[in-house]
Coordinates of C-alpha atoms in Angstrom, one line a residue:
M1261 CA 123.0 86.6 19.3
T1262 CA 121.2 87.4 16.1
D1263 CA 117.4 86.8 16.0
T1264 CA 116.0 85.6 12.8
S1265 CA 112.2 85.1 12.5
A1266 CA 109.9 83.2 10.2
D1267 CA 106.4 81.8 10.2
L1268 CA 107.9 78.3 10.4
V1269 CA 111.2 76.9 11.5
I1270 CA 111.9 73.2 10.6
L1271 CA 114.7 71.2 12.2
G1272 CA 115.7 68.6 9.8
G1273 CA 115.8 68.6 5.9
G1274 CA 114.9 65.0 5.1
S1275 CA 111.7 63.8 3.3
G1276 CA 109.3 65.1 6.0
G1277 CA 111.1 68.4 6.6
Y1278 CA 111.7 69.5 3.1
A1279 CA 108.2 68.5 2.1
C1280 CA 106.8 70.7 4.9
A1281 CA 109.0 73.5 3.9
F1282 CA 108.1 73.5 0.2
R1283 CA 104.3 73.2 0.9
A1284 CA 104.4 75.9 3.6
A1285 CA 106.2 78.2 1.1
E1286 CA 103.6 77.5 -1.6
L1287 CA 100.9 78.6 0.9
G1288 CA 102.7 81.9 1.5
L1289 CA 104.6 81.1 4.7
S1290 CA 108.1 82.2 5.4
V1291 CA 110.2 79.2 6.2
V1292 CA 113.6 78.5 7.7
L1293 CA 115.0 74.9 7.2
V1294 CA 117.8 73.7 9.3
E1295 CA 119.9 70.7 8.1
K1296 CA 123.3 69.7 9.5
D1297 CA 124.1 67.5 6.5
K1298 CA 122.6 67.5 3.1
L1299 CA 119.1 68.4 2.0
G1300 CA 117.2 65.2 1.3
G1301 CA 118.4 63.4 4.4
T1302 CA 118.9 59.6 4.8
C1303 CA 116.4 58.7 2.1
L1304 CA 118.2 60.4 -0.7
H1305 CA 121.8 60.1 0.4
R1306 CA 122.0 56.9 2.5
G1307 CA 118.8 55.0 2.2
C1308 CA 116.0 54.7 -0.3
I1309 CA 117.5 56.0 -3.5
P1310 CA 121.0 54.5 -3.3
T1311 CA 119.7 51.2 -2.1
K1312 CA 117.2 50.9 -4.9
A1313 CA 119.9 51.8 -7.5
L1314 CA 121.9 48.9 -6.2
L1315 CA 118.8 46.6 -6.4
H1316 CA 118.4 47.7 -10.1
A1317 CA 121.9 46.9 -10.9
A1318 CA 121.3 43.5 -9.2
E1319 CA 118.4 43.0 -11.4
V1320 CA 120.4 43.7 -14.5
A1321 CA 123.0 41.2 -13.4
D1322 CA 120.3 38.6 -12.8
S1323 CA 118.9 39.3 -16.3
A1324 CA 122.3 38.8 -18.0
R1325 CA 122.9 35.6 -15.9
D1326 CA 119.5 34.2 -16.8
A1327 CA 119.2 35.4 -20.4
D1328 CA 119.2 31.9 -21.9
Q1329 CA 115.6 31.3 -20.5
F1330 CA 114.4 34.1 -22.8
G1331 CA 116.3 32.7 -25.9
V1332 CA 118.9 35.5 -25.6
K1333 CA 122.6 34.6 -25.9
A1334 CA 124.4 36.6 -23.1
A1335 CA 126.7 36.1 -20.3
L1336 CA 127.5 37.8 -16.9
E1337 CA 131.2 38.5 -17.1
G1338 CA 131.2 40.0 -13.7
V1339 CA 130.2 43.0 -11.5
D1340 CA 132.2 46.2 -11.7
I1341 CA 131.5 47.6 -8.2
D1342 CA 133.3 50.9 -9.1
G1343 CA 130.9 51.2 -12.1
V1344 CA 127.9 50.3 -10.0
N1345 CA 128.8 52.9 -7.3
K1346 CA 129.3 55.5 -10.1
Y1347 CA 125.9 54.8 -11.5
K1348 CA 124.4 55.0 -7.9
D1349 CA 126.2 58.1 -6.9
G1350 CA 125.2 59.8 -10.2
I1351 CA 121.5 59.3 -9.5
V1352 CA 121.8 60.6 -5.9
A1353 CA 123.9 63.6 -7.2
G1354 CA 121.3 64.6 -9.8
L1355 CA 118.3 64.3 -7.4
Y1356 CA 120.3 66.4 -4.8
K1357 CA 121.0 69.1 -7.3
G1358 CA 117.3 69.1 -8.3
L1359 CA 116.2 69.4 -4.6
Q1360 CA 118.5 72.3 -4.1
G1361 CA 117.0 74.0 -7.1
L1362 CA 113.5 73.4 -5.6
A1363 CA 114.5 75.0 -2.3
K1364 CA 115.8 78.1 -4.0
A1365 CA 112.7 78.3 -6.2
H1366 CA 110.4 78.0 -3.1
K1367 CA 112.5 80.8 -1.4
V1368 CA 113.1 78.5 1.6
T1369 CA 115.9 79.9 3.8
L1370 CA 118.4 76.9 4.3
V1371 CA 120.5 77.0 7.4
E1372 CA 123.5 74.6 7.6
G1373 CA 124.4 73.2 11.1
A1374 CA 123.1 71.0 13.9
G1375 CA 120.1 72.8 15.5
T1376 CA 118.9 72.6 19.1
L1377 CA 115.3 73.4 20.3
V1378 CA 115.5 76.1 22.9
D1379 CA 111.8 76.6 23.6
A1380 CA 108.5 76.2 21.7
N1381 CA 109.4 79.0 19.3
T1382 CA 113.2 78.9 19.0
V1383 CA 115.9 76.8 17.4
E1384 CA 119.5 77.6 17.8
V1385 CA 122.1 76.9 15.2
N1386 CA 125.8 77.8 15.6
G1387 CA 125.0 80.5 18.0
T1388 CA 122.2 82.1 15.9
R1389 CA 118.6 81.8 17.2
Y1390 CA 115.7 81.3 14.7
T1391 CA 112.3 82.0 16.0
G1392 CA 109.1 80.7 14.4
K1393 CA 105.4 81.0 15.0
N1394 CA 105.5 77.3 14.6
V1395 CA 108.4 74.8 14.8
V1396 CA 108.5 71.3 13.2
L1397 CA 110.9 68.6 14.5
A1398 CA 112.0 66.4 11.7
T1399 CA 115.4 65.0 12.8
G1400 CA 115.0 61.5 11.3
S1401 CA 116.6 58.2 12.4
Y1402 CA 119.8 56.3 12.7
S1403 CA 120.9 52.7 12.2
K1404 CA 120.5 50.7 15.5
T1405 CA 122.6 47.9 16.7
L1406 CA 122.2 45.4 19.5
P1407 CA 123.6 45.8 23.1
G1408 CA 127.3 44.7 23.1
L1409 CA 127.5 44.7 19.3
E1410 CA 129.6 47.7 18.1
L1411 CA 129.7 48.8 14.5
G1412 CA 133.1 49.0 13.0
G1413 CA 135.6 47.0 10.9
R1414 CA 133.8 44.0 9.5
V1415 CA 130.5 44.8 11.4
I1416 CA 128.7 47.3 9.3
A1417 CA 125.3 49.1 9.0
S1418 CA 123.4 50.0 5.8
E1419 CA 125.4 53.2 5.4
Q1420 CA 128.7 51.4 5.1
A1421 CA 127.1 48.7 3.0
L1422 CA 126.1 51.3 0.4
N1423 CA 129.6 52.5 -0.1
L1424 CA 131.6 49.2 -0.2
D1425 CA 134.3 49.1 -2.8
F1426 CA 134.3 45.3 -3.1
I1427 CA 131.7 42.5 -3.3
P1428 CA 132.0 40.2 -0.3
N1429 CA 132.1 36.4 -0.9
K1430 CA 130.2 35.7 2.3
V1431 CA 127.9 37.7 4.3
V1432 CA 125.8 37.3 7.4
V1433 CA 122.8 39.7 7.6
L1434 CA 121.5 40.3 11.1
G1435 CA 117.8 41.2 10.7
G1436 CA 115.3 39.8 8.2
G1437 CA 113.2 43.0 7.9
V1438 CA 113.1 45.4 4.9
I1439 CA 116.7 46.5 4.9
G1440 CA 118.1 43.0 5.7
V1441 CA 116.3 41.2 2.8
E1442 CA 117.0 44.0 0.4
F1443 CA 120.8 43.9 0.9
A1444 CA 120.6 40.1 1.0
S1445 CA 119.0 40.2 -2.4
V1446 CA 121.6 42.6 -3.8
W1447 CA 124.6 40.6 -2.6
R1448 CA 123.1 37.3 -3.8
S1449 CA 122.6 38.7 -7.3
F1450 CA 126.2 39.9 -7.2
G1451 CA 127.3 36.4 -6.5
A1452 CA 127.9 36.4 -2.7
E1453 CA 126.8 33.6 -0.3
V1454 CA 124.3 35.2 2.1
T1455 CA 122.8 34.0 5.4
I1456 CA 120.0 36.1 7.1
V1457 CA 119.5 35.7 10.9
E1458 CA 116.1 36.8 12.2
A1459 CA 115.0 36.3 15.8
L1460 CA 111.3 36.3 14.9
P1461 CA 109.6 33.3 13.2
H1462 CA 109.6 34.7 9.6
L1463 CA 111.3 37.0 7.3
V1464 CA 109.7 40.4 6.8
P1465 CA 107.8 39.7 10.1
N1466 CA 105.7 42.9 9.9
E1467 CA 104.0 41.6 6.7
D1468 CA 101.1 39.2 6.4
E1469 CA 102.4 35.6 7.1
F1470 CA 101.4 34.6 3.6
V1471 CA 103.9 37.2 2.2
S1472 CA 106.6 36.0 4.5
K1473 CA 106.2 32.3 3.4
R1474 CA 106.2 33.2 -0.3
L1475 CA 109.3 35.3 0.1
E1476 CA 111.0 32.6 2.0
R1477 CA 110.3 30.0 -0.7
A1478 CA 111.7 32.4 -3.3
F1479 CA 114.8 33.1 -1.4
R1480 CA 115.4 29.3 -1.0
K1481 CA 115.2 28.9 -4.7
R1482 CA 117.8 31.8 -5.1
G1483 CA 120.1 30.1 -2.7
I1484 CA 119.7 32.8 0.1
K1485 CA 120.0 30.9 3.4
F1486 CA 118.2 32.2 6.5
K1487 CA 117.7 31.2 10.1
T1488 CA 114.5 32.4 11.7
G1489 CA 113.3 32.1 15.3
V1490 CA 116.9 32.2 16.6
K1491 CA 118.8 34.9 18.4
F1492 CA 122.2 36.3 17.8
T1493 CA 124.6 35.9 20.8
G1494 CA 127.9 37.5 19.5
A1495 CA 130.4 38.3 16.9
T1496 CA 134.2 38.0 16.8
Q1497 CA 136.4 39.8 14.2
T1498 CA 139.7 38.8 12.8
D1499 CA 141.8 40.2 10.0
A1500 CA 140.4 37.5 7.8
G1501 CA 136.6 37.9 8.6
V1502 CA 133.9 37.7 11.3
S1503 CA 132.4 34.8 13.2
V1504 CA 128.8 35.1 14.1
S1505 CA 127.4 33.0 17.0
L1506 CA 123.7 32.1 17.5
E1507 CA 121.9 30.9 20.7
N1508 CA 121.4 27.5 19.3
G1509 CA 125.2 26.9 19.2
E1510 CA 125.6 27.4 15.5
T1511 CA 128.4 29.7 14.2
Y1512 CA 128.8 31.4 10.7
D1513 CA 132.0 32.7 9.3
A1514 CA 131.7 35.6 6.8
D1515 CA 133.7 38.5 5.3
L1516 CA 131.1 40.9 6.7
L1517 CA 128.3 41.2 9.2
L1518 CA 125.5 43.6 8.2
V1519 CA 123.6 44.8 11.2
A1520 CA 120.0 45.5 10.0
V1521 CA 117.9 45.4 13.1
G1522 CA 116.0 48.6 12.4
R1523 CA 116.4 52.3 12.9
G1524 CA 116.1 54.4 16.0
P1525 CA 114.7 57.9 16.3
N1526 CA 117.3 60.6 16.2
T1527 CA 116.1 62.8 19.1
A1528 CA 119.0 62.8 21.5
G1529 CA 121.2 65.9 21.6
H1530 CA 118.7 68.3 20.0
G1531 CA 117.3 69.8 23.3
F1532 CA 113.8 68.3 22.9
E1533 CA 113.3 67.1 26.4
A1534 CA 115.1 70.1 28.0
A1535 CA 112.6 72.3 26.1
G1536 CA 109.7 70.3 27.5
V1537 CA 108.9 68.0 24.6
N1538 CA 107.2 64.7 25.6
V1539 CA 109.6 62.0 24.5
E1540 CA 109.1 58.3 25.3
R1541 CA 111.7 55.7 24.5
G1542 CA 113.3 58.1 22.1
F1543 CA 110.2 58.9 20.1
V1544 CA 108.3 62.2 20.1
R1545 CA 104.7 61.7 21.3
T1546 CA 102.1 63.5 19.1
D1547 CA 98.3 63.5 18.6
E1548 CA 96.7 62.5 15.3
R1549 CA 97.4 65.9 13.9
L1550 CA 101.2 65.5 14.7
R1551 CA 101.1 68.1 17.4
T1552 CA 103.4 67.7 20.3
N1553 CA 102.6 68.7 23.9
L1554 CA 104.2 72.1 23.3
P1555 CA 101.8 74.6 21.6
G1556 CA 102.9 75.3 18.0
V1557 CA 105.5 72.4 18.0
Y1558 CA 104.9 69.6 15.5
A1559 CA 106.9 66.4 14.8
V1560 CA 107.2 64.4 11.6
G1561 CA 108.7 61.3 10.1
D1562 CA 110.8 58.6 11.8
I1563 CA 110.9 60.3 15.2
V1564 CA 107.0 59.9 15.4
P1565 CA 106.0 56.3 16.4
G1566 CA 104.8 54.3 13.4
L1567 CA 106.0 53.2 10.1
Q1568 CA 109.5 54.5 9.2
L1569 CA 109.1 55.2 5.6
A1570 CA 110.2 58.3 3.6
H1571 CA 106.8 58.7 1.9
R1572 CA 105.1 58.6 5.3
G1573 CA 107.3 61.5 6.4
F1574 CA 106.8 63.3 3.1
Q1575 CA 103.0 63.2 3.5
Q1576 CA 103.1 64.2 7.1
G1577 CA 105.2 67.2 6.1
I1578 CA 102.6 68.3 3.6
F1579 CA 99.8 67.7 6.2
I1580 CA 101.5 69.9 8.9
A1581 CA 102.1 72.8 6.4
E1582 CA 98.5 72.7 5.4
D1583 CA 97.3 72.4 9.0
I1584 CA 99.4 75.5 10.0
A1585 CA 98.0 77.3 7.0
G1586 CA 94.5 76.7 8.2
L1587 CA 93.4 74.3 5.5
N1588 CA 92.3 71.7 8.0
P1589 CA 93.5 68.5 6.2
Q1590 CA 92.3 65.1 7.2
P1591 CA 94.6 63.1 9.5
I1592 CA 96.7 60.3 7.7
D1593 CA 95.5 56.8 8.1
E1594 CA 98.6 54.9 9.0
A1595 CA 97.2 51.6 7.6
G1596 CA 96.6 53.3 4.3
I1597 CA 100.3 54.0 3.7
P1598 CA 101.7 51.6 1.1
R1599 CA 104.7 49.5 2.0
V1600 CA 107.2 48.1 -0.6
T1601 CA 110.2 45.9 0.0
Y1602 CA 112.4 45.9 -3.2
C1603 CA 114.1 42.6 -3.0
H1604 CA 113.8 40.0 -5.7
P1605 CA 110.9 39.2 -5.7
E1606 CA 109.3 42.3 -4.4
V1607 CA 106.9 42.6 -1.6
A1608 CA 104.1 45.3 -1.5
S1609 CA 101.2 45.8 0.8
V1610 CA 98.6 48.3 2.1
G1611 CA 96.0 48.0 4.9
L1612 CA 95.8 45.3 7.4
T1613 CA 97.2 41.8 7.6
E1614 CA 94.7 38.9 7.9
A1615 CA 95.6 38.7 11.6
A1616 CA 95.1 42.4 12.2
A1617 CA 91.9 42.4 10.4
K1618 CA 90.5 39.5 12.4
E1619 CA 91.4 41.4 15.5
Q1620 CA 89.6 44.5 14.3
Y1621 CA 86.6 43.1 12.5
G1622 CA 86.2 39.7 14.0
S1623 CA 85.1 38.0 10.8
V1624 CA 87.0 38.3 7.5
E1625 CA 87.2 36.8 4.0
T1626 CA 90.3 36.3 2.1
F1627 CA 91.3 35.3 -1.5
T1628 CA 94.7 34.6 -3.0
Y1629 CA 95.3 34.8 -6.7
D1630 CA 98.4 33.2 -8.0
L1631 CA 100.5 35.0 -10.5
A1632 CA 100.7 31.7 -12.5
G1633 CA 97.4 32.8 -13.9
N1634 CA 98.6 36.2 -15.0
G1635 CA 100.0 36.5 -18.5
K1636 CA 102.5 39.4 -18.0
S1637 CA 103.9 37.7 -14.9
Q1638 CA 104.6 34.6 -16.9
I1639 CA 106.3 36.7 -19.6
L1640 CA 108.5 38.1 -16.9
K1641 CA 109.0 34.6 -15.5
T1642 CA 108.1 35.7 -12.0
Q1643 CA 106.2 33.8 -9.4
G1644 CA 104.1 35.2 -6.7
A1645 CA 100.6 36.0 -5.6
V1646 CA 98.0 38.7 -4.7
K1647 CA 96.1 38.2 -1.4
L1648 CA 93.0 40.2 -0.5
V1649 CA 91.5 40.6 3.0
R1650 CA 88.0 41.9 3.4
A1651 CA 85.8 42.5 6.3
T1652 CA 83.0 39.9 5.8
D1653 CA 80.4 41.5 3.5
G1654 CA 82.4 44.8 3.8
P1655 CA 85.3 46.6 2.1
V1656 CA 88.7 45.3 1.2
V1657 CA 90.9 46.1 4.2
G1658 CA 94.2 44.5 3.2
L1659 CA 96.1 43.9 0.0
H1660 CA 99.4 41.9 0.0
L1661 CA 101.5 41.2 -3.1
V1662 CA 104.6 39.1 -3.8
G1663 CA 106.4 39.0 -7.2
D1664 CA 108.7 40.9 -9.4
R1665 CA 107.6 44.5 -10.0
V1666 CA 104.5 44.3 -7.8
G1667 CA 105.6 47.4 -6.1
E1668 CA 104.2 49.2 -9.2
L1669 CA 100.8 47.8 -8.4
I1670 CA 100.6 49.4 -5.0
G1671 CA 99.2 52.6 -6.4
E1672 CA 95.9 51.0 -7.4
A1673 CA 95.9 48.9 -4.3
Q1674 CA 96.2 51.9 -1.9
L1675 CA 93.2 53.5 -3.7
I1676 CA 91.1 50.4 -3.2
Y1677 CA 92.0 50.4 0.6
N1678 CA 91.8 54.2 1.1
W1679 CA 88.5 54.5 -0.7
E1680 CA 87.0 51.6 1.3
A1681 CA 86.1 49.8 -2.0
L1682 CA 84.0 46.7 -2.0
P1683 CA 85.2 43.8 -4.3
E1684 CA 82.0 44.6 -6.3
D1685 CA 83.3 48.1 -6.9
V1686 CA 86.6 47.0 -8.4
A1687 CA 85.4 44.0 -10.3
P1688 CA 83.8 46.0 -13.2
L1689 CA 87.0 48.0 -13.7
V1690 CA 88.9 47.3 -16.9
H1691 CA 92.6 46.4 -16.4
A1692 CA 94.8 46.6 -19.6
H1693 CA 96.0 43.2 -21.0
P1694 CA 98.6 41.9 -20.6
T1695 CA 99.6 43.7 -17.5
Q1696 CA 100.2 42.6 -13.9
T1697 CA 97.5 44.9 -12.8
E1698 CA 95.1 42.2 -14.1
A1699 CA 96.0 40.2 -11.2
L1700 CA 94.3 42.7 -8.9
G1701 CA 91.3 42.7 -11.1
E1702 CA 91.1 38.9 -11.1
A1703 CA 91.5 38.7 -7.3
H1704 CA 88.7 41.2 -6.8
L1705 CA 86.5 39.3 -9.5
A1706 CA 86.9 36.2 -7.5
L1707 CA 86.2 37.8 -4.1
A1708 CA 83.1 39.4 -5.7
G1709 CA 81.9 35.9 -6.5
K1710 CA 82.7 35.6 -10.3
P1711 CA 86.2 34.1 -10.7
L1712 CA 87.4 33.6 -14.2
H1713 CA 91.2 32.7 -14.5
V1714 CA 91.0 30.7 -11.2
H1715 CA 91.5 26.9 -10.8
G1716 CA 89.8 25.0 -8.0

């Protein structure tokens, strides 16, 4: 075998892996980055980017369909799915090319192939062993399914949903989390009949209950059907479609069943446990500095318990590179990571839900500002609200938003949370008019005891 040495060997070239590689290279470390597929991983090729391209195409379709309410004469003649896919794939291809250029510019050694962890300093790829003073595990995640429910044919996961060459007439979406509601939103905008099945009591169940109820109200108005608090029991395929059964005896017939029950850690088959890495229920256990139980071995992204978000993995990758380089960065506060669901309307949040805040602080105060009082939101004709949660007489510990384009507000929201701002700190800040950021300002004014555009 040929031995190749570097300061850092990274197994996986997704958001966490490549961010770690680029930052480490900037800090003067030699880096070997192993990726069995394409640089950029799930997020770029089969997740965040192509999904959001579909969601934007869906927004354009809705704009054409609803143009009359703005006094514009237009009509939606239909959706050219081939054209949509060409648009989507073009964005992915452009970003991929740019990422390849960045890897070359950073002088990162890219190794194509499936890697196996041999020991705390060694990764083997296609018979070649790469040794590093440090090793980072960044192997990402895969689409899960339920016991007894096999993917194939008319039962698909998000990867297949992204590449459909037709628009289904009827779809059942199994799972009302982020992936489920985003695809439901796309297909409804494209004209499909959609039913979401969620075993928990609400859609987007990890969000504040206020958010879930607002989203459910909006989905009802859009004609998106959903069944919550009921479990899936089985699916039967035919040449004509798929029949989905629920535990309450109801059945739904559709062209497709999208299985969107979450993503599992991609740790099997990479030699982690054989090398001595502590793996529990498929996840790699780490401390707050993302160190595994093996000296010099770190883990990043979806294989580490917590939020499975590309930007979380990205920031963790930067953290690990700086930690290895001796910069002693501050550990990442998981609650301070912003979360956005890009359905119509959007959902965005950072910090603690009201329930979690009560559990942690005991006493909390909340305020909800309706977007009906926000001029820009009325111009956009979007409904929604901003909810703030603060520890009583303390900082704002949770911000929860619903409405079109509120994902663009989460940047300011995360600063408020991460800087432990009091409502009185935010209230004097000047927010440009007319913008949706004024909704954040108004909510903090109210929580600071000086409400302006607030009724009641």
